[in-house]
Amino acid sequence: MDAEEVREISEYEQSRREKSAKLSELGVDPYGGRYDGTERLTAIREKYDPENEEQAVRGAGRIVLHRDIGKLIFLTIRDWTGMIQVGLSKKLLGESWAAAKMLDLGDIIGVEGMLGKTKTGEITIWAQQVKMLCKAVTPPPGKWHGLQDVEMRYRQRYVDLFSNPEVMATFKDRVAIIETTRDYLRGRGFMEVETPMMHPIAGGAAARPFVTHHNTLDMDLYLRIAPELYLKRLLVGGMERVFEINRNFRNEGISTQHNPEFTMCELYQAYADYNVMMDLIEELVAQLVRQRSSEMQLEFAGRAIDYRRPWARKTYADLFAEHVGCSLRDIEAVRAKARQMEIGERQMDDTVVVNEVFEKCVEDKLVNPTFVKDYPAALCPLTRPKAEDPNIAERFELYIAGMEIANAYTELNDPDIQEANLRQQLRGQEESMAVMDEDFVQALKHGMPPAGGMGFGIDRLAMLLTNSASIRDVILFPLMRPIEKKPQMDAE
């Protein structure tokens, strides 16, 4: 924004503050108060009956269009359901007309009057009373070019929501996705629980945590990277079907698919396995898609994603061979491929190299929903290995549009194997992180039933279902870098 635009904003703000003062002189509170008995604006529009000229209505919203033509003012107000036109006339408002002439774009008002139509056929509330509910002293972005700057939209989400109806629709859709998920799981006997956000030991996933400190106990704590180990403790305790929808925190990169604070749904079902989890997530996502497309196809990032069932189920090894061109067991060929792709493989364990190559060669090829199953066991320390081949873990990841959406296991419930795997996983980690959750192992010794477990990302699922290109488009307040303040010049 250049200096002239900044100056223009300042002038508009000054004008609005002067109007606010004049309203106070007229006995009108610029910041209103309680306003009961309103109907949603969409409901008001829908109730219009051309045969009934005595429809009294009462609504409230923000002014998004303003046309002053002398003794008539036409406004469009918007609430979170939609918009409606409001007609203000000097004749109907009488003494309130002076206050009505001080309305501006962005002001929030309450309106009471009769529902009708203009000569052009626009459904309109002909106001008999107007109440100022909040004077906006800063002009809305529509005064210039609308709030189009992407970074500013994320920083000022409050403006983004009221100035861009499609953004409001996206976040209402996100709420509906979560509600459908809850209803689906509750309908299958799952109980929603809450587990700690601050952990004395970081566990449940391989990720760098955020560290905080509890002053009274004088101990470091970690914002959770996953709720897994606590939810499994609940299985030990006899809660046979549990889920949690809540935040995880990972001190890692930011991209269109990653935010350090993100929402996951994690669930566990006793006496199940990873095949049950596959059926569950396929059915849930299909239900969510069906609510939006009877044809079971949705566009995402310029591509049509086909959600018709059944979804593809392919093994990790088969996909590796198909897209890399060699067997994952031919480690020399895999390392050669890694070097070709400029992956620094020299200091990496064989299994890590295999997975690095898999991620770069395979993931973006998985456009339609695809279950990638049977991972190398060395990558999955919390997963039950296959009985017929202990080198393979009963794990799957669901990919859609090249993104990992869900991760699931047949859970490992042998305490001795679990303890050995955790010790192996901790080797090479920095000293402060190389701490095993002894209590979790102790819990397994009491006996955890065989189970299937799964976590899936609410944010990424919302991206797919709302055709949002970035994870920031479906998180109300994504993490942003601080705005760098420009150094002020000394006055001459």
GROMACS .gro file of C-alpha atoms in nm:
model
  492
    1MET     CA    1   0.000   0.000   0.000
    2ASP     CA    2   0.151   0.333  -0.103
    3ALA     CA    3   0.160   0.658   0.093
    4GLU     CA    4  -0.140   0.804  -0.092
    5GLU     CA    5  -0.357   0.503   0.000
    6VAL     CA    6  -0.243   0.525   0.363
    7ARG     CA    7  -0.334   0.893   0.368
    8GLU     CA    8  -0.674   0.814   0.214
    9ILE     CA    9  -0.740   0.554   0.483
   10SER     CA   10  -0.650   0.805   0.751
   11GLU     CA   11  -0.892   1.061   0.606
   12TYR     CA   12  -1.175   0.807   0.586
   13GLU     CA   13  -1.110   0.699   0.944
   14GLN     CA   14  -1.117   1.058   1.063
   15SER     CA   15  -1.449   1.110   0.884
   16ARG     CA   16  -1.596   0.803   1.051
   17ARG     CA   17  -1.482   0.913   1.395
   18GLU     CA   18  -1.650   1.250   1.338
   19LYS     CA   19  -1.972   1.069   1.245
   20SER     CA   20  -1.943   0.858   1.560
   21ALA     CA   21  -1.918   1.176   1.768
   22LYS     CA   22  -2.223   1.325   1.591
   23LEU     CA   23  -2.422   1.007   1.659
   24SER     CA   24  -2.341   1.044   2.028
   25GLU     CA   25  -2.464   1.405   2.016
   26LEU     CA   26  -2.792   1.276   1.869
   27GLY     CA   27  -2.828   1.035   2.162
   28VAL     CA   28  -2.734   0.730   1.953
   29ASP     CA   29  -2.478   0.492   2.103
   30PRO     CA   30  -2.229   0.420   1.818
   31TYR     CA   31  -2.163   0.077   1.973
   32GLY     CA   32  -2.521  -0.028   2.026
   33GLY     CA   33  -2.616  -0.306   2.261
   34ARG     CA   34  -2.832  -0.614   2.290
   35TYR     CA   35  -3.061  -0.669   1.992
   36ASP     CA   36  -3.300  -0.961   2.037
   37GLY     CA   37  -3.549  -1.129   1.808
   38THR     CA   38  -3.350  -1.126   1.486
   39GLU     CA   39  -3.386  -1.381   1.210
   40ARG     CA   40  -3.105  -1.498   0.986
   41LEU     CA   41  -3.101  -1.297   0.666
   42THR     CA   42  -3.127  -1.605   0.446
   43ALA     CA   43  -3.439  -1.710   0.637
   44ILE     CA   44  -3.587  -1.362   0.588
   45ARG     CA   45  -3.531  -1.382   0.213
   46GLU     CA   46  -3.685  -1.729   0.196
   47LYS     CA   47  -4.000  -1.623   0.383
   48TYR     CA   48  -4.090  -1.352   0.131
   49ASP     CA   49  -4.449  -1.400   0.012
   50PRO     CA   50  -4.570  -1.174  -0.273
   51GLU     CA   51  -4.927  -1.228  -0.156
   52ASN     CA   52  -4.853  -1.090   0.191
   53GLU     CA   53  -4.765  -0.722   0.217
   54GLU     CA   54  -4.764  -0.725   0.598
   55GLN     CA   55  -4.456  -0.935   0.669
   56ALA     CA   56  -4.275  -0.772   0.960
   57VAL     CA   57  -3.914  -0.886   0.996
   58ARG     CA   58  -3.616  -0.808   1.215
   59GLY     CA   59  -3.256  -0.875   1.119
   60ALA     CA   60  -2.901  -0.758   1.172
   61GLY     CA   61  -2.581  -0.754   0.973
   62ARG     CA   62  -2.283  -0.563   0.836
   63ILE     CA   63  -2.330  -0.306   0.560
   64VAL     CA   64  -2.150  -0.432   0.249
   65LEU     CA   65  -2.313  -0.206  -0.013
   66HIS     CA   66  -2.428   0.153   0.035
   67ARG     CA   67  -2.613   0.377  -0.214
   68ASP     CA   68  -2.734   0.719  -0.097
   69ILE     CA   69  -2.969   0.881  -0.350
   70GLY     CA   70  -3.098   1.170  -0.144
   71LYS     CA   71  -3.421   1.087   0.036
   72LEU     CA   72  -3.362   0.716  -0.017
   73ILE     CA   73  -3.069   0.502   0.093
   74PHE     CA   74  -3.030   0.145  -0.026
   75LEU     CA   75  -2.804  -0.081   0.180
   76THR     CA   76  -2.708  -0.444   0.149
   77ILE     CA   77  -2.637  -0.608   0.483
   78ARG     CA   78  -2.470  -0.944   0.533
   79ASP     CA   79  -2.474  -1.192   0.819
   80TRP     CA   80  -2.307  -1.532   0.825
   81THR     CA   81  -2.589  -1.691   0.625
   82GLY     CA   82  -2.631  -1.444   0.341
   83MET     CA   83  -2.737  -1.094   0.233
   84ILE     CA   84  -3.048  -0.885   0.190
   85GLN     CA   85  -3.123  -0.534   0.069
   86VAL     CA   86  -3.251  -0.272   0.312
   87GLY     CA   87  -3.439   0.037   0.198
   88LEU     CA   88  -3.422   0.350   0.415
   89SER     CA   89  -3.654   0.642   0.344
   90LYS     CA   90  -3.674   0.980   0.512
   91LYS     CA   91  -4.053   0.944   0.523
   92LEU     CA   92  -4.051   0.614   0.715
   93LEU     CA   93  -3.765   0.690   0.951
   94GLY     CA   94  -3.866   1.043   1.052
   95GLU     CA   95  -3.639   1.171   1.329
   96SER     CA   96  -3.403   0.874   1.285
   97TRP     CA   97  -3.314   0.991   0.934
   98ALA     CA   98  -3.027   1.209   1.054
   99ALA     CA   99  -2.860   0.907   1.215
  100ALA     CA  100  -2.927   0.694   0.906
  101LYS     CA  101  -2.740   0.945   0.691
  102MET     CA  102  -2.426   0.871   0.895
  103LEU     CA  103  -2.414   0.502   0.807
  104ASP     CA  104  -2.105   0.374   0.628
  105LEU     CA  105  -1.978   0.057   0.467
  106GLY     CA  106  -1.872  -0.183   0.738
  107ASP     CA  107  -2.113  -0.056   1.004
  108ILE     CA  108  -2.319  -0.321   1.182
  109ILE     CA  109  -2.688  -0.238   1.216
  110GLY     CA  110  -3.015  -0.385   1.331
  111VAL     CA  111  -3.319  -0.337   1.108
  112GLU     CA  112  -3.691  -0.376   1.170
  113GLY     CA  113  -3.953  -0.327   0.899
  114MET     CA  114  -4.177  -0.477   0.631
  115LEU     CA  115  -4.059  -0.723   0.371
  116GLY     CA  116  -4.128  -0.627   0.010
  117LYS     CA  117  -3.979  -0.586  -0.334
  118THR     CA  118  -3.841  -0.292  -0.528
  119LYS     CA  119  -3.953  -0.205  -0.881
  120THR     CA  120  -3.652  -0.402  -1.008
  121GLY     CA  121  -3.767  -0.713  -0.820
  122GLU     CA  122  -3.513  -0.705  -0.536
  123ILE     CA  123  -3.639  -0.848  -0.206
  124THR     CA  124  -3.600  -0.563   0.041
  125ILE     CA  125  -3.662  -0.481   0.407
  126TRP     CA  126  -3.830  -0.140   0.412
  127ALA     CA  127  -3.693  -0.019   0.742
  128GLN     CA  128  -3.917   0.140   1.001
  129GLN     CA  129  -3.645   0.131   1.265
  130VAL     CA  130  -3.268   0.117   1.232
  131LYS     CA  131  -3.038   0.065   1.529
  132MET     CA  132  -2.666   0.130   1.517
  133LEU     CA  133  -2.497  -0.175   1.667
  134CYS     CA  134  -2.135  -0.091   1.590
  135LYS     CA  135  -1.971   0.195   1.404
  136ALA     CA  136  -1.674   0.070   1.201
  137VAL     CA  137  -1.406   0.336   1.227
  138THR     CA  138  -1.179   0.164   0.976
  139PRO     CA  139  -1.310   0.140   0.619
  140PRO     CA  140  -1.351  -0.214   0.481
  141PRO     CA  141  -1.111  -0.328   0.209
  142GLY     CA  142  -1.382  -0.305  -0.056
  143LYS     CA  143  -1.329   0.071  -0.051
  144TRP     CA  144  -1.020  -0.003  -0.261
  145HIS     CA  145  -0.985  -0.343  -0.423
  146GLY     CA  146  -1.125  -0.589  -0.168
  147LEU     CA  147  -0.906  -0.798   0.057
  148GLN     CA  148  -0.717  -0.985  -0.216
  149ASP     CA  149  -0.363  -0.987  -0.077
  150VAL     CA  150  -0.316  -1.349   0.033
  151GLU     CA  151  -0.085  -1.280   0.325
  152MET     CA  152  -0.307  -1.001   0.456
  153ARG     CA  153  -0.611  -1.230   0.429
  154TYR     CA  154  -0.440  -1.477   0.664
  155ARG     CA  155  -0.322  -1.206   0.903
  156GLN     CA  156  -0.660  -1.030   0.912
  157ARG     CA  157  -0.890  -1.330   0.894
  158TYR     CA  158  -1.162  -1.126   1.062
  159VAL     CA  159  -1.173  -0.899   0.757
  160ASP     CA  160  -1.134  -1.193   0.518
  161LEU     CA  161  -1.444  -1.357   0.666
  162PHE     CA  162  -1.677  -1.062   0.637
  163SER     CA  163  -1.550  -0.935   0.302
  164ASN     CA  164  -1.521  -1.268   0.115
  165PRO     CA  165  -1.837  -1.485   0.143
  166GLU     CA  166  -1.660  -1.786  -0.007
  167VAL     CA  167  -1.415  -1.783   0.286
  168MET     CA  168  -1.701  -1.789   0.536
  169ALA     CA  169  -1.850  -2.080   0.338
  170THR     CA  170  -1.521  -2.271   0.357
  171PHE     CA  171  -1.503  -2.246   0.735
  172LYS     CA  172  -1.869  -2.334   0.780
  173ASP     CA  173  -1.797  -2.637   0.563
  174ARG     CA  174  -1.501  -2.728   0.783
  175VAL     CA  175  -1.729  -2.722   1.089
  176ALA     CA  176  -1.975  -2.948   0.905
  177ILE     CA  177  -1.692  -3.192   0.819
  178ILE     CA  178  -1.597  -3.222   1.185
  179GLU     CA  179  -1.959  -3.263   1.294
  180THR     CA  180  -2.017  -3.538   1.037
  181THR     CA  181  -1.699  -3.711   1.154
  182ARG     CA  182  -1.816  -3.700   1.516
  183ASP     CA  183  -2.163  -3.827   1.425
  184TYR     CA  184  -2.016  -4.109   1.215
  185LEU     CA  185  -1.785  -4.231   1.491
  186ARG     CA  186  -2.043  -4.198   1.768
  187GLY     CA  187  -2.285  -4.394   1.551
  188ARG     CA  188  -2.034  -4.679   1.550
  189GLY     CA  189  -1.995  -4.688   1.925
  190PHE     CA  190  -1.688  -4.468   1.963
  191MET     CA  191  -1.658  -4.243   2.267
  192GLU     CA  192  -1.494  -3.900   2.238
  193VAL     CA  193  -1.223  -3.836   2.497
  194GLU     CA  194  -0.964  -3.574   2.581
  195THR     CA  195  -0.601  -3.654   2.657
  196PRO     CA  196  -0.316  -3.426   2.771
  197MET     CA  197  -0.172  -3.158   2.546
  198MET     CA  198   0.145  -3.127   2.756
  199HIS     CA  199   0.356  -3.442   2.777
  200PRO     CA  200   0.651  -3.511   3.006
  201ILE     CA  201   0.793  -3.733   2.729
  202ALA     CA  202   0.748  -3.662   2.359
  203GLY     CA  203   0.611  -3.974   2.193
  204GLY     CA  204   0.363  -4.128   1.954
  205ALA     CA  205   0.531  -4.002   1.636
  206ALA     CA  206   0.871  -3.918   1.495
  207ALA     CA  207   0.867  -3.539   1.501
  208ARG     CA  208   1.042  -3.248   1.669
  209PRO     CA  209   0.828  -3.111   1.955
  210PHE     CA  210   0.778  -2.765   2.098
  211VAL     CA  211   0.923  -2.738   2.448
  212THR     CA  212   0.768  -2.546   2.736
  213HIS     CA  213   0.839  -2.527   3.108
  214HIS     CA  214   0.616  -2.571   3.412
  215ASN     CA  215   0.740  -2.327   3.677
  216THR     CA  216   0.583  -2.480   3.988
  217LEU     CA  217   0.707  -2.832   3.913
  218ASP     CA  218   1.027  -2.696   3.756
  219MET     CA  219   1.006  -2.942   3.468
  220ASP     CA  220   1.018  -2.924   3.091
  221LEU     CA  221   0.710  -3.040   2.904
  222TYR     CA  222   0.641  -3.101   2.535
  223LEU     CA  223   0.338  -2.990   2.341
  224ARG     CA  224   0.203  -3.312   2.209
  225ILE     CA  225   0.306  -3.439   1.869
  226ALA     CA  226   0.041  -3.715   1.885
  227PRO     CA  227  -0.214  -3.845   2.140
  228GLU     CA  228  -0.140  -4.209   2.051
  229LEU     CA  229   0.024  -4.338   2.367
  230TYR     CA  230  -0.244  -4.191   2.594
  231LEU     CA  231  -0.529  -4.325   2.383
  232LYS     CA  232  -0.372  -4.672   2.394
  233ARG     CA  233  -0.358  -4.648   2.772
  234LEU     CA  234  -0.736  -4.608   2.755
  235LEU     CA  235  -0.759  -4.934   2.561
  236VAL     CA  236  -0.568  -5.098   2.846
  237GLY     CA  237  -0.817  -4.946   3.088
  238GLY     CA  238  -1.111  -5.101   2.906
  239MET     CA  239  -1.234  -4.814   2.686
  240GLU     CA  240  -1.275  -5.024   2.374
  241ARG     CA  241  -1.359  -4.757   2.113
  242VAL     CA  242  -1.219  -4.407   2.163
  243PHE     CA  243  -1.146  -4.106   1.948
  244GLU     CA  244  -1.013  -3.755   1.994
  245ILE     CA  245  -1.034  -3.455   1.762
  246ASN     CA  246  -0.780  -3.203   1.878
  247ARG     CA  247  -0.456  -3.019   1.813
  248ASN     CA  248  -0.109  -3.160   1.760
  249PHE     CA  249   0.206  -2.948   1.753
  250ARG     CA  250   0.518  -3.024   1.550
  251ASN     CA  251   0.815  -2.791   1.543
  252GLU     CA  252   0.881  -2.841   1.175
  253GLY     CA  253   0.844  -2.666   0.841
  254ILE     CA  254   0.557  -2.459   0.706
  255SER     CA  255   0.418  -2.521   0.358
  256THR     CA  256   0.089  -2.543   0.170
  257GLN     CA  257   0.037  -2.882   0.338
  258HIS     CA  258   0.196  -2.821   0.680
  259ASN     CA  259   0.116  -2.593   0.972
  260PRO     CA  260   0.303  -2.638   1.304
  261GLU     CA  261  -0.032  -2.648   1.487
  262PHE     CA  262  -0.283  -2.877   1.318
  263THR     CA  263  -0.601  -3.073   1.389
  264MET     CA  264  -0.610  -3.452   1.388
  265CYS     CA  265  -0.874  -3.713   1.453
  266GLU     CA  266  -0.716  -4.017   1.617
  267LEU     CA  267  -0.914  -4.328   1.707
  268TYR     CA  268  -0.866  -4.682   1.839
  269GLN     CA  269  -1.092  -4.986   1.820
  270ALA     CA  270  -1.028  -5.294   2.032
  271TYR     CA  271  -1.032  -5.634   1.859
  272ALA     CA  272  -0.990  -5.473   1.515
  273ASP     CA  273  -0.696  -5.441   1.275
  274TYR     CA  274  -0.575  -5.215   0.996
  275ASN     CA  275  -0.824  -5.365   0.750
  276VAL     CA  276  -1.110  -5.246   0.972
  277MET     CA  277  -0.951  -4.900   0.976
  278MET     CA  278  -0.935  -4.901   0.594
  279ASP     CA  279  -1.306  -4.976   0.571
  280LEU     CA  280  -1.385  -4.710   0.830
  281ILE     CA  281  -1.198  -4.419   0.669
  282GLU     CA  282  -1.318  -4.515   0.319
  283GLU     CA  283  -1.679  -4.513   0.435
  284LEU     CA  284  -1.642  -4.188   0.627
  285VAL     CA  285  -1.474  -3.993   0.347
  286ALA     CA  286  -1.719  -4.134   0.091
  287GLN     CA  287  -2.004  -4.008   0.309
  288LEU     CA  288  -1.845  -3.662   0.328
  289VAL     CA  289  -1.798  -3.654  -0.050
  290ARG     CA  290  -2.154  -3.776  -0.113
  291GLN     CA  291  -2.282  -3.475   0.082
  292ARG     CA  292  -2.113  -3.254  -0.178
  293SER     CA  293  -2.134  -3.457  -0.503
  294SER     CA  294  -2.383  -3.723  -0.606
  295GLU     CA  295  -2.134  -3.828  -0.874
  296MET     CA  296  -1.865  -3.889  -0.610
  297GLN     CA  297  -1.619  -3.659  -0.785
  298LEU     CA  298  -1.470  -3.337  -0.651
  299GLU     CA  299  -1.224  -3.097  -0.806
  300PHE     CA  300  -0.899  -3.026  -0.626
  301ALA     CA  301  -0.609  -2.820  -0.758
  302GLY     CA  302  -0.743  -2.836  -1.113
  303ARG     CA  303  -0.791  -3.214  -1.112
  304ALA     CA  304  -1.106  -3.419  -1.076
  305ILE     CA  305  -1.066  -3.667  -0.788
  306ASP     CA  306  -1.275  -3.983  -0.827
  307TYR     CA  307  -1.399  -4.104  -0.487
  308ARG     CA  308  -1.612  -4.391  -0.614
  309ARG     CA  309  -1.563  -4.708  -0.412
  310PRO     CA  310  -1.388  -4.943  -0.380
  311TRP     CA  311  -1.061  -4.753  -0.349
  312ALA     CA  312  -0.729  -4.893  -0.466
  313ARG     CA  313  -0.533  -5.095  -0.209
  314LYS     CA  314  -0.169  -5.149  -0.308
  315THR     CA  315   0.135  -5.264  -0.118
  316TYR     CA  316   0.427  -5.035  -0.047
  317ALA     CA  317   0.663  -5.281  -0.223
  318ASP     CA  318   0.451  -5.301  -0.539
  319LEU     CA  319   0.418  -4.924  -0.568
  320PHE     CA  320   0.790  -4.884  -0.508
  321ALA     CA  321   0.875  -5.125  -0.789
  322GLU     CA  322   0.618  -4.965  -1.022
  323HIS     CA  323   0.734  -4.606  -0.984
  324VAL     CA  324   1.102  -4.638  -0.885
  325GLY     CA  325   1.188  -4.916  -1.127
  326CYS     CA  326   1.361  -5.153  -0.886
  327SER     CA  327   1.283  -5.366  -0.584
  328LEU     CA  328   1.307  -5.199  -0.244
  329ARG     CA  329   1.516  -5.502  -0.139
  330ASP     CA  330   1.782  -5.416  -0.401
  331ILE     CA  331   1.944  -5.161  -0.173
  332GLU     CA  332   2.234  -5.086  -0.410
  333ALA     CA  333   1.989  -4.991  -0.685
  334VAL     CA  334   1.784  -4.790  -0.435
  335ARG     CA  335   2.089  -4.595  -0.317
  336ALA     CA  336   2.189  -4.530  -0.676
  337LYS     CA  337   1.841  -4.391  -0.739
  338ALA     CA  338   1.875  -4.176  -0.425
  339ARG     CA  339   2.205  -4.031  -0.547
  340GLN     CA  340   2.049  -3.963  -0.885
  341MET     CA  341   1.776  -3.766  -0.705
  342GLU     CA  342   2.037  -3.580  -0.495
  343ILE     CA  343   1.924  -3.739  -0.170
  344GLY     CA  344   2.211  -3.734   0.081
  345GLU     CA  345   2.189  -4.108   0.145
  346ARG     CA  346   2.545  -4.182   0.261
  347GLN     CA  347   2.475  -4.149   0.635
  348MET     CA  348   2.119  -4.286   0.618
  349ASP     CA  349   1.998  -4.627   0.729
  350ASP     CA  350   1.886  -4.849   0.439
  351THR     CA  351   1.519  -4.830   0.536
  352VAL     CA  352   1.532  -4.451   0.562
  353VAL     CA  353   1.681  -4.429   0.212
  354VAL     CA  354   1.406  -4.654   0.079
  355ASN     CA  355   1.139  -4.431   0.230
  356GLU     CA  356   1.302  -4.109   0.106
  357VAL     CA  357   1.298  -4.248  -0.247
  358PHE     CA  358   0.940  -4.369  -0.205
  359GLU     CA  359   0.822  -4.025  -0.094
  360LYS     CA  360   0.984  -3.850  -0.388
  361CYS     CA  361   0.893  -4.103  -0.659
  362VAL     CA  362   0.555  -4.239  -0.556
  363GLU     CA  363   0.345  -4.006  -0.342
  364ASP     CA  364   0.258  -3.744  -0.604
  365LYS     CA  365   0.140  -4.022  -0.840
  366LEU     CA  366  -0.139  -4.122  -0.601
  367VAL     CA  367  -0.415  -3.888  -0.718
  368ASN     CA  368  -0.735  -4.089  -0.668
  369PRO     CA  369  -0.779  -4.236  -0.319
  370THR     CA  370  -0.519  -4.509  -0.269
  371PHE     CA  371  -0.435  -4.717   0.037
  372VAL     CA  372  -0.062  -4.785   0.056
  373LYS     CA  373  -0.029  -5.085   0.287
  374ASP     CA  374   0.232  -5.317   0.436
  375TYR     CA  375   0.521  -5.084   0.514
  376PRO     CA  376   0.875  -5.193   0.604
  377ALA     CA  377   0.855  -5.286   0.973
  378ALA     CA  378   1.166  -5.084   1.056
  379LEU     CA  379   0.966  -4.766   0.982
  380CYS     CA  380   0.686  -4.862   1.219
  381PRO     CA  381   0.797  -4.918   1.581
  382LEU     CA  382   0.440  -4.910   1.717
  383THR     CA  383   0.292  -5.149   1.460
  384ARG     CA  384   0.227  -5.524   1.472
  385PRO     CA  385   0.440  -5.709   1.214
  386LYS     CA  386   0.281  -5.959   0.978
  387ALA     CA  387   0.281  -6.312   1.115
  388GLU     CA  388   0.411  -6.454   0.788
  389ASP     CA  389   0.683  -6.189   0.740
  390PRO     CA  390   0.808  -5.991   1.043
  391ASN     CA  391   0.989  -5.749   0.809
  392ILE     CA  392   0.653  -5.609   0.701
  393ALA     CA  393   0.425  -5.405   0.929
  394GLU     CA  394   0.047  -5.407   0.917
  395ARG     CA  395   0.027  -5.036   0.844
  396PHE     CA  396  -0.138  -4.827   0.575
  397GLU     CA  397  -0.137  -4.466   0.467
  398LEU     CA  398  -0.423  -4.320   0.264
  399TYR     CA  399  -0.317  -4.086  -0.015
  400ILE     CA  400  -0.546  -3.852  -0.208
  401ALA     CA  401  -0.419  -3.591  -0.456
  402GLY     CA  402  -0.063  -3.684  -0.358
  403MET     CA  403  -0.124  -3.597   0.009
  404GLU     CA  404  -0.113  -3.831   0.305
  405ILE     CA  405  -0.459  -3.810   0.462
  406ALA     CA  406  -0.461  -4.100   0.710
  407ASN     CA  407  -0.211  -4.329   0.882
  408ALA     CA  408  -0.322  -4.651   1.050
  409TYR     CA  409  -0.184  -4.964   1.216
  410THR     CA  410  -0.270  -5.297   1.353
  411GLU     CA  411  -0.144  -5.199   1.696
  412LEU     CA  412   0.150  -5.371   1.862
  413ASN     CA  413   0.045  -5.502   2.203
  414ASP     CA  414   0.344  -5.723   2.294
  415PRO     CA  415   0.523  -5.522   2.569
  416ASP     CA  416   0.862  -5.685   2.515
  417ILE     CA  417   0.872  -5.621   2.140
  418GLN     CA  418   0.736  -5.271   2.198
  419GLU     CA  419   1.010  -5.191   2.450
  420ALA     CA  420   1.282  -5.321   2.216
  421ASN     CA  421   1.141  -5.117   1.924
  422LEU     CA  422   1.123  -4.799   2.130
  423ARG     CA  423   1.484  -4.841   2.247
  424GLN     CA  424   1.592  -4.888   1.886
  425GLN     CA  425   1.397  -4.578   1.780
  426LEU     CA  426   1.566  -4.364   2.046
  427ARG     CA  427   1.918  -4.445   1.930
  428GLY     CA  428   2.083  -4.147   1.769
  429GLN     CA  429   1.835  -3.892   1.903
  430GLU     CA  430   1.958  -3.591   2.095
  431GLU     CA  431   1.999  -3.659   2.466
  432SER     CA  432   1.701  -3.454   2.584
  433MET     CA  433   1.471  -3.649   2.352
  434ALA     CA  434   1.616  -3.997   2.401
  435VAL     CA  435   1.380  -4.086   2.685
  436MET     CA  436   1.155  -4.389   2.667
  437ASP     CA  437   0.800  -4.380   2.798
  438GLU     CA  438   0.843  -4.647   3.065
  439ASP     CA  439   0.487  -4.599   3.187
  440PHE     CA  440   0.348  -4.681   2.843
  441VAL     CA  441   0.544  -5.006   2.839
  442GLN     CA  442   0.417  -5.076   3.191
  443ALA     CA  443   0.062  -5.019   3.070
  444LEU     CA  444   0.112  -5.277   2.793
  445LYS     CA  445   0.230  -5.527   3.051
  446HIS     CA  446  -0.116  -5.509   3.207
  447GLY     CA  447  -0.255  -5.622   2.872
  448MET     CA  448  -0.384  -5.419   2.579
  449PRO     CA  449  -0.640  -5.590   2.355
  450PRO     CA  450  -0.553  -5.640   1.988
  451ALA     CA  451  -0.663  -5.323   1.815
  452GLY     CA  452  -0.671  -5.112   1.503
  453GLY     CA  453  -0.572  -4.747   1.533
  454MET     CA  454  -0.574  -4.455   1.294
  455GLY     CA  455  -0.507  -4.084   1.272
  456PHE     CA  456  -0.626  -3.859   0.991
  457GLY     CA  457  -0.573  -3.492   0.927
  458ILE     CA  458  -0.882  -3.275   0.954
  459ASP     CA  459  -0.707  -2.981   0.787
  460ARG     CA  460  -0.600  -3.175   0.479
  461LEU     CA  461  -0.938  -3.343   0.454
  462ALA     CA  462  -1.099  -2.998   0.463
  463MET     CA  463  -0.860  -2.884   0.188
  464LEU     CA  464  -0.975  -3.167  -0.038
  465LEU     CA  465  -1.345  -3.126   0.029
  466THR     CA  466  -1.345  -2.746  -0.015
  467ASN     CA  467  -1.096  -2.732  -0.304
  468SER     CA  468  -0.856  -2.518  -0.101
  469ALA     CA  469  -0.503  -2.504  -0.239
  470SER     CA  470  -0.329  -2.429   0.091
  471ILE     CA  471  -0.371  -2.558   0.445
  472ARG     CA  472  -0.379  -2.193   0.552
  473ASP     CA  473  -0.707  -2.155   0.365
  474VAL     CA  474  -0.878  -2.398   0.605
  475ILE     CA  475  -0.714  -2.288   0.933
  476LEU     CA  476  -0.875  -1.977   1.076
  477PHE     CA  477  -0.554  -1.831   1.217
  478PRO     CA  478  -0.249  -1.998   1.060
  479LEU     CA  479   0.097  -1.930   1.202
  480MET     CA  480   0.260  -1.631   1.031
  481ARG     CA  481   0.597  -1.464   1.052
  482PRO     CA  482   0.591  -1.136   1.247
  483ILE     CA  483   0.559  -0.832   1.024
  484GLU     CA  484   0.895  -0.664   0.997
  485LYS     CA  485   0.866  -0.306   1.110
  486LYS     CA  486   1.041  -0.057   0.889
  487PRO     CA  487   1.288   0.169   1.074
  488GLN     CA  488   1.147   0.515   1.133
  489MET     CA  489   1.338   0.808   0.990
  490ASP     CA  490   1.439   1.077   1.236
  491ALA     CA  491   1.262   1.407   1.183
  492GLU     CA  492   1.481   1.661   1.016
   0.00000   0.00000   0.00000
